[in-house]
XYZ file of C-alpha atoms in Angstrom:
354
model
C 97.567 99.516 132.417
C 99.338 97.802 129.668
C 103.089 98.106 129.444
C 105.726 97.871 126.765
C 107.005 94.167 126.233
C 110.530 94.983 125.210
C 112.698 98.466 124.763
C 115.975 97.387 122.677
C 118.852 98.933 121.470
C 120.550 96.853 118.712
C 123.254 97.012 115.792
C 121.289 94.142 113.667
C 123.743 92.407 111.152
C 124.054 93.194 107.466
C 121.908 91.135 105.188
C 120.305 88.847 107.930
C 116.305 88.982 107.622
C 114.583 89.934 110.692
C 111.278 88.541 110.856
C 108.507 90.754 112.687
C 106.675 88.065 114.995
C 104.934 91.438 117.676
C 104.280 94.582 116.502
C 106.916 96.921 116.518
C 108.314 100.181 116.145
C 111.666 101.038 115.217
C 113.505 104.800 115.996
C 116.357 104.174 113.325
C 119.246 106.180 115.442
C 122.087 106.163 113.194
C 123.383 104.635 109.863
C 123.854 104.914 106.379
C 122.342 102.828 103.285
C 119.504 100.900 102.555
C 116.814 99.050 104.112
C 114.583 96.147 102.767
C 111.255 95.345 103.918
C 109.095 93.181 102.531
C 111.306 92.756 99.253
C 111.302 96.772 98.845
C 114.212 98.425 99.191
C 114.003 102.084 100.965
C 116.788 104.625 101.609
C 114.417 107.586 102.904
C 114.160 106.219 106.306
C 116.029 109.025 107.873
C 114.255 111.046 110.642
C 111.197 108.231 110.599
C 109.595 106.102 113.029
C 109.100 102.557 111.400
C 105.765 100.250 112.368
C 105.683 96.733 111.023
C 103.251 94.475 111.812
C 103.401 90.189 112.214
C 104.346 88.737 109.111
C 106.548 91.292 108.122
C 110.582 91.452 107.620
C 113.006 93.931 107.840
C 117.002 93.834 106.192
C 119.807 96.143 106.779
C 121.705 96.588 103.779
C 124.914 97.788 105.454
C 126.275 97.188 109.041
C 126.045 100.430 110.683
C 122.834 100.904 111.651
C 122.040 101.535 115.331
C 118.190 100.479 115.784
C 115.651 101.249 118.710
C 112.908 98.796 118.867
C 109.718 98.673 120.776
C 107.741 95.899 120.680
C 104.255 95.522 121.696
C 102.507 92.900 124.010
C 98.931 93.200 123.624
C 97.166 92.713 120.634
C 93.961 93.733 122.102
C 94.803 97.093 121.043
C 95.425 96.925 117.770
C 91.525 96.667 117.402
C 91.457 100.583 117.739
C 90.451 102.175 114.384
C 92.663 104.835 114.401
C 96.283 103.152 115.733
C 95.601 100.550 112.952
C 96.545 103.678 110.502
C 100.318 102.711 111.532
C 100.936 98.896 111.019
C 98.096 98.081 108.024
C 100.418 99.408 105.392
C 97.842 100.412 102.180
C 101.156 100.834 99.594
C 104.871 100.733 101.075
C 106.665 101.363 104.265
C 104.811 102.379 107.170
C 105.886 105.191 109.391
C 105.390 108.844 110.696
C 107.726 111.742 110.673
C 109.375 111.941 113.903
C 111.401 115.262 112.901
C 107.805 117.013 112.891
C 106.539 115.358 116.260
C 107.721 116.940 119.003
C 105.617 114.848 121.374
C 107.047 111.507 120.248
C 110.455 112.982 120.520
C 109.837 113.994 124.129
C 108.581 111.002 124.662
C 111.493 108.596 123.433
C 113.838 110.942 125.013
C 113.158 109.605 128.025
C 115.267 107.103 129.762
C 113.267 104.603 130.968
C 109.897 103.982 128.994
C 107.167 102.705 131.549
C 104.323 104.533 130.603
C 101.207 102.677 128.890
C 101.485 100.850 125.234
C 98.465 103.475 124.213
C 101.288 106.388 124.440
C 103.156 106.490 122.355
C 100.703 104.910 119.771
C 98.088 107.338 120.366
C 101.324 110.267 119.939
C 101.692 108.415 116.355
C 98.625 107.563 115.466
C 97.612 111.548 115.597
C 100.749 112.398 114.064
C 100.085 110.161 111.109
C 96.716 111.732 110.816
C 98.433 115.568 110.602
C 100.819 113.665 107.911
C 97.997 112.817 106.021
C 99.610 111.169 103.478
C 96.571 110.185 100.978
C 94.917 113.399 101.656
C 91.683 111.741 103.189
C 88.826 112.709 105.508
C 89.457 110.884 108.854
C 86.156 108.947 108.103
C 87.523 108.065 104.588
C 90.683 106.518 106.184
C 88.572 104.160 108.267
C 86.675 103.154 105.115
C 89.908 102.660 103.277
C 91.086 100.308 106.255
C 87.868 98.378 106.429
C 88.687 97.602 103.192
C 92.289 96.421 103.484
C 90.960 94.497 106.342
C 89.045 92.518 104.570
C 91.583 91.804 101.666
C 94.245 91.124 104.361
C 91.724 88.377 105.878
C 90.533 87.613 102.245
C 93.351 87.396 99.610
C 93.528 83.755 99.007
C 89.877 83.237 97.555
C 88.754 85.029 94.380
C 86.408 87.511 95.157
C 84.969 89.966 92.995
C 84.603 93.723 93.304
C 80.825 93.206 93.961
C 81.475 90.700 96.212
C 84.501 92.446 98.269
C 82.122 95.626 98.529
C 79.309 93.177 99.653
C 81.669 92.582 102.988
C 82.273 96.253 104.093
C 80.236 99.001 105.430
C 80.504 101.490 102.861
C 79.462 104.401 105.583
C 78.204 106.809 102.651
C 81.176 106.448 100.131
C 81.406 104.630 97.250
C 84.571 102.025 98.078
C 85.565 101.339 94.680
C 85.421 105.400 93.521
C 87.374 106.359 97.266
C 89.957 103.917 96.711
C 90.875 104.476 93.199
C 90.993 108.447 94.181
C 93.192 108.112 97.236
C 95.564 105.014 96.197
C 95.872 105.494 92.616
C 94.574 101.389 93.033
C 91.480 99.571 92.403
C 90.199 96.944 94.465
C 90.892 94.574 92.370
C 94.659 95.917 92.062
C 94.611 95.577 95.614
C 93.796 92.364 95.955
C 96.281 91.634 93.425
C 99.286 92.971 94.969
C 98.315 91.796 98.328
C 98.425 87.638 96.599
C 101.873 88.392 95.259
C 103.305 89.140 98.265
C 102.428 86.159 99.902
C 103.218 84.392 97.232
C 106.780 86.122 97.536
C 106.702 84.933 101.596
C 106.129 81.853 100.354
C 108.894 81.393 97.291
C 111.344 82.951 99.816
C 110.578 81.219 102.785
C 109.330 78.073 102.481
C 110.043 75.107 100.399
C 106.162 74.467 98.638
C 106.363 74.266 95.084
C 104.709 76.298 93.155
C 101.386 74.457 92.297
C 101.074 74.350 95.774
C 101.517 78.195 96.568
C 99.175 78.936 93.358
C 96.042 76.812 94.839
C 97.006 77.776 98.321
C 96.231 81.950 96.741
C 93.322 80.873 94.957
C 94.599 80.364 91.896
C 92.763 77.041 90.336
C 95.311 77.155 87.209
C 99.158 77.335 88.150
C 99.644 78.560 84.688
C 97.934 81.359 85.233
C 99.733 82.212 88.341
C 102.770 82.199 86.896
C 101.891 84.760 83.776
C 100.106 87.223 86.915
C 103.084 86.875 88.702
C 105.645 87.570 85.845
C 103.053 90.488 84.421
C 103.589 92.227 88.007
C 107.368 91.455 88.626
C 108.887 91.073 85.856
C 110.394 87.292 86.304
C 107.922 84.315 87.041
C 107.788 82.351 90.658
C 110.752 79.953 90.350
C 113.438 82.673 89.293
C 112.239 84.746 91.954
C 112.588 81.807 94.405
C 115.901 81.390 92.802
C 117.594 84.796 92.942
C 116.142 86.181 96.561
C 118.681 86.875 98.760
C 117.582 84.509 102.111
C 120.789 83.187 102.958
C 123.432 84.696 100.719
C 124.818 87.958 100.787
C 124.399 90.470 97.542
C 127.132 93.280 98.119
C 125.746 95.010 95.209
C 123.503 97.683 97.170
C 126.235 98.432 99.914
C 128.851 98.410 97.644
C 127.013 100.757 95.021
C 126.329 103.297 98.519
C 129.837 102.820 99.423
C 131.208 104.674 96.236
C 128.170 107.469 96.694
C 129.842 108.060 99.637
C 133.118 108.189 99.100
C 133.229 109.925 95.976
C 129.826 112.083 95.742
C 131.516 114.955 96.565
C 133.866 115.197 93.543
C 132.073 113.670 90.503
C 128.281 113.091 89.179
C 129.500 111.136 86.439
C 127.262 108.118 85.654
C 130.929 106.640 83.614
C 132.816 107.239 86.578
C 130.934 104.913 89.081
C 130.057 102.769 86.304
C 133.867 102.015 85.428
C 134.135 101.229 89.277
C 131.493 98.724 89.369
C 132.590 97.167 86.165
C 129.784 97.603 84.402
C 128.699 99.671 81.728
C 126.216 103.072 82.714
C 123.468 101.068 80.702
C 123.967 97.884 83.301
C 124.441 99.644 86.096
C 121.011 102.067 85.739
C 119.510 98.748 85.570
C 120.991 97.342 88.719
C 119.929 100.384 90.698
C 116.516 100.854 89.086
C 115.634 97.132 89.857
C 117.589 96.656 93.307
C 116.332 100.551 94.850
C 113.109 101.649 92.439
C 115.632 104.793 91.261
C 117.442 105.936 88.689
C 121.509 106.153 88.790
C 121.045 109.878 88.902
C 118.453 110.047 91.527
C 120.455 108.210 93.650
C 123.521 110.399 92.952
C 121.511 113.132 93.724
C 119.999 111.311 96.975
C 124.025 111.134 98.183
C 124.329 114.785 98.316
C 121.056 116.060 99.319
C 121.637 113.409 102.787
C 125.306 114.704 102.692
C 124.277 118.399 102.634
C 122.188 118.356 105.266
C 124.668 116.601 107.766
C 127.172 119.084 106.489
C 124.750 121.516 107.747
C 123.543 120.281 110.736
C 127.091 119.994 111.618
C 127.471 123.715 111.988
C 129.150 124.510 108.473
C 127.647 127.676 106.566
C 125.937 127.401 103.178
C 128.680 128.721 101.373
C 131.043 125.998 102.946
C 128.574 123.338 101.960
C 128.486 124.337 98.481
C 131.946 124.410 98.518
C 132.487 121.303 99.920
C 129.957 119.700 97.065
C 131.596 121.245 94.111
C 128.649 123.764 93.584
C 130.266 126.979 91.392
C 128.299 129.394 93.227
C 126.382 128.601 97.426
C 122.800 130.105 95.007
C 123.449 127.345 92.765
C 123.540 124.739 95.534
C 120.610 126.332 97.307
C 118.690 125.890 94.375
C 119.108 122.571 93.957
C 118.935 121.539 97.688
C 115.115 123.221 97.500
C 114.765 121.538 94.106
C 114.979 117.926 95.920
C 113.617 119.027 99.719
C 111.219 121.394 99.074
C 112.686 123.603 101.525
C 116.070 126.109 101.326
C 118.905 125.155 103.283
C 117.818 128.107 106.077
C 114.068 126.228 105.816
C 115.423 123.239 106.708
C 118.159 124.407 109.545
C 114.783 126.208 111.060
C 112.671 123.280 111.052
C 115.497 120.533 112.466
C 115.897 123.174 115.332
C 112.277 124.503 116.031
């Protein structure tokens, strides 16, 4: 019977990087802002279960986050083709909705978590399945993995498509054709983005220069590198190195939320928080497209939809709610709370309390 390793609670400090040396899970219990992992910033992490595997970091981009982690001994079981689904990230964060699994919430409910590792990995594992968030055949998925497998273990040395395809059991499909279709990637794309961030690791968290890192990733000409590099992010290896923030502290994010949530519920205007920053709107959009991958607007718009639904779950009616965000009419806000959920505010009361 394998047992957990270590059941935390934690409030983890703002800014520090939290490097992921056991598998883990973290149950997010409370807090507001961003998170970083693996130089993406994410502010959907609400009602989520986190994985992260070795090699991984995490940041907490303001200091009120309260944080279960679960951390797993045994790597033996990792092997399993289906729990893999939760840690092997194919494109961004990893994770499983834990407002639509009942069984993992009865299951971290409990006060004292003893039972086998498998658990609460097999709970996720067949909750990620329901998710199905490429819209794959089970059997597809474990093609799809074989294949990220083999990049993960493969990155550094230039292999072709022909050759990458040559190293996986292609069970029926046709790799290149079933990854383009449920990734939006090729394998070659793959490979690509799976080089840069190691390279990234590496500019951020070790001192080799950049020759080094290049030949270390396969890459006979530094030169070239450093055009691949800039092509996919915009700024080439030694501003990168240059600007992450390792060891100081960039407000920007945090102070940027900070405003959202002080003032969301009174103004939209882009001028407004703009002329608070002191910036110009232009500036700013930039700043928030390049720190958070949205738009000024979006992010507006992110403020209230998080702020309506606490609103709500906090017992006050629709037409309070609409009132409280400066909607004219409680149809108005309606609309535009299904417009960016997908469900009306009654949907979503329905669902939280199922």
């Amino acid at each position: 019977m394998q047992s957990l390793n270590r059941v935390k609670h934690f409030q983890p400090e703002i800014n520090k990087v939290y490097f992921i040396n056991q598998y883990t899970l973290l149950h997010i219990l409370g807090g507001s802002g961003a998170i970083q992992v693996d130089f993406k910033n994410y502010l959907d992490w609400n009602d989520k279960l986190i994985y992260l595997e070795k090699g991984q970091y995490i940041k907490f981009l303001s200091d009120d986050f309260s944080i279960r982690r679960i951390e797993f001994n045994d790597q033996e079981i990792f092997g399993n083709k289906d729990i893999r689904v939760l840690f092997k990230h194919l494109l961004s964060l990893g994770y499983i909705n834990f407002d639509t699994c009942e069984d993992c919430q009865r299951y971290l409910s409990q006060t004292a978590l003893s039972e086998s590792v498998s658990n609460i990995l097999d709970i996720s594992s067949k909750q990620w399945y329901w998710q199905n968030p490429f819209h794959a055949a089970q059997e597809e998925y474990h093609v799809i993995f074989d294949i990220k497998e083999v990049i993960d273990s493969q990155f550094n040395n230039h292999l072709t498509n022909q050759q990458l395809s040559a190293l996986i059991n292609e069970n029926g499909f046709s790799t290149q054709h079933l990854v383009k279709d449920k990734l939006g990637l090729s394998m070659k794309q793959m490979l690509t983005k799976r080089r840069l961030l190691e390279s990234r690791r590496e500019l951020a968290f070790s001192d080799k220069g950049i020759k080094e890192i290049s030949y270390d990733l396969g890459y006979n000409d530094p030169a070239y590198f450093n055009r691949v590099f800039k092509n996919e992010t915009g700024g080439n290896p030694s501003d990168f190195r240059q600007n992450f923030d390792f060891e100081q502290r960039d407000t920007f994010i945090s102070n940027i939320l900070e405003l959202l949530k002080e003032h969301h519920t009174h103004t939209r205007n882009l001028d407004f928080y703009a002329d608070k920053m002191n910036m110009s709107v232009k500036t700013l959009s930039k700043k928030v497209k390049d720190k958070l991958n949205l738009s000024l607007g979006q992010l507006i718009r992110f403020e209230i939809v998080n702020s309506a639904k606490q609103k709500l779950l906090n017992g006050a009616t629709i037409k309070e709610v609409a009132f409280e965000l400066r909607f004219e009419e409680a149809n108005h806000f309606s609309s535009f709370f299904k417009q960016y959920t997908g469900n009306t505010p009654t949907e979503f009361l329905g669902k939280k309390y199922k």
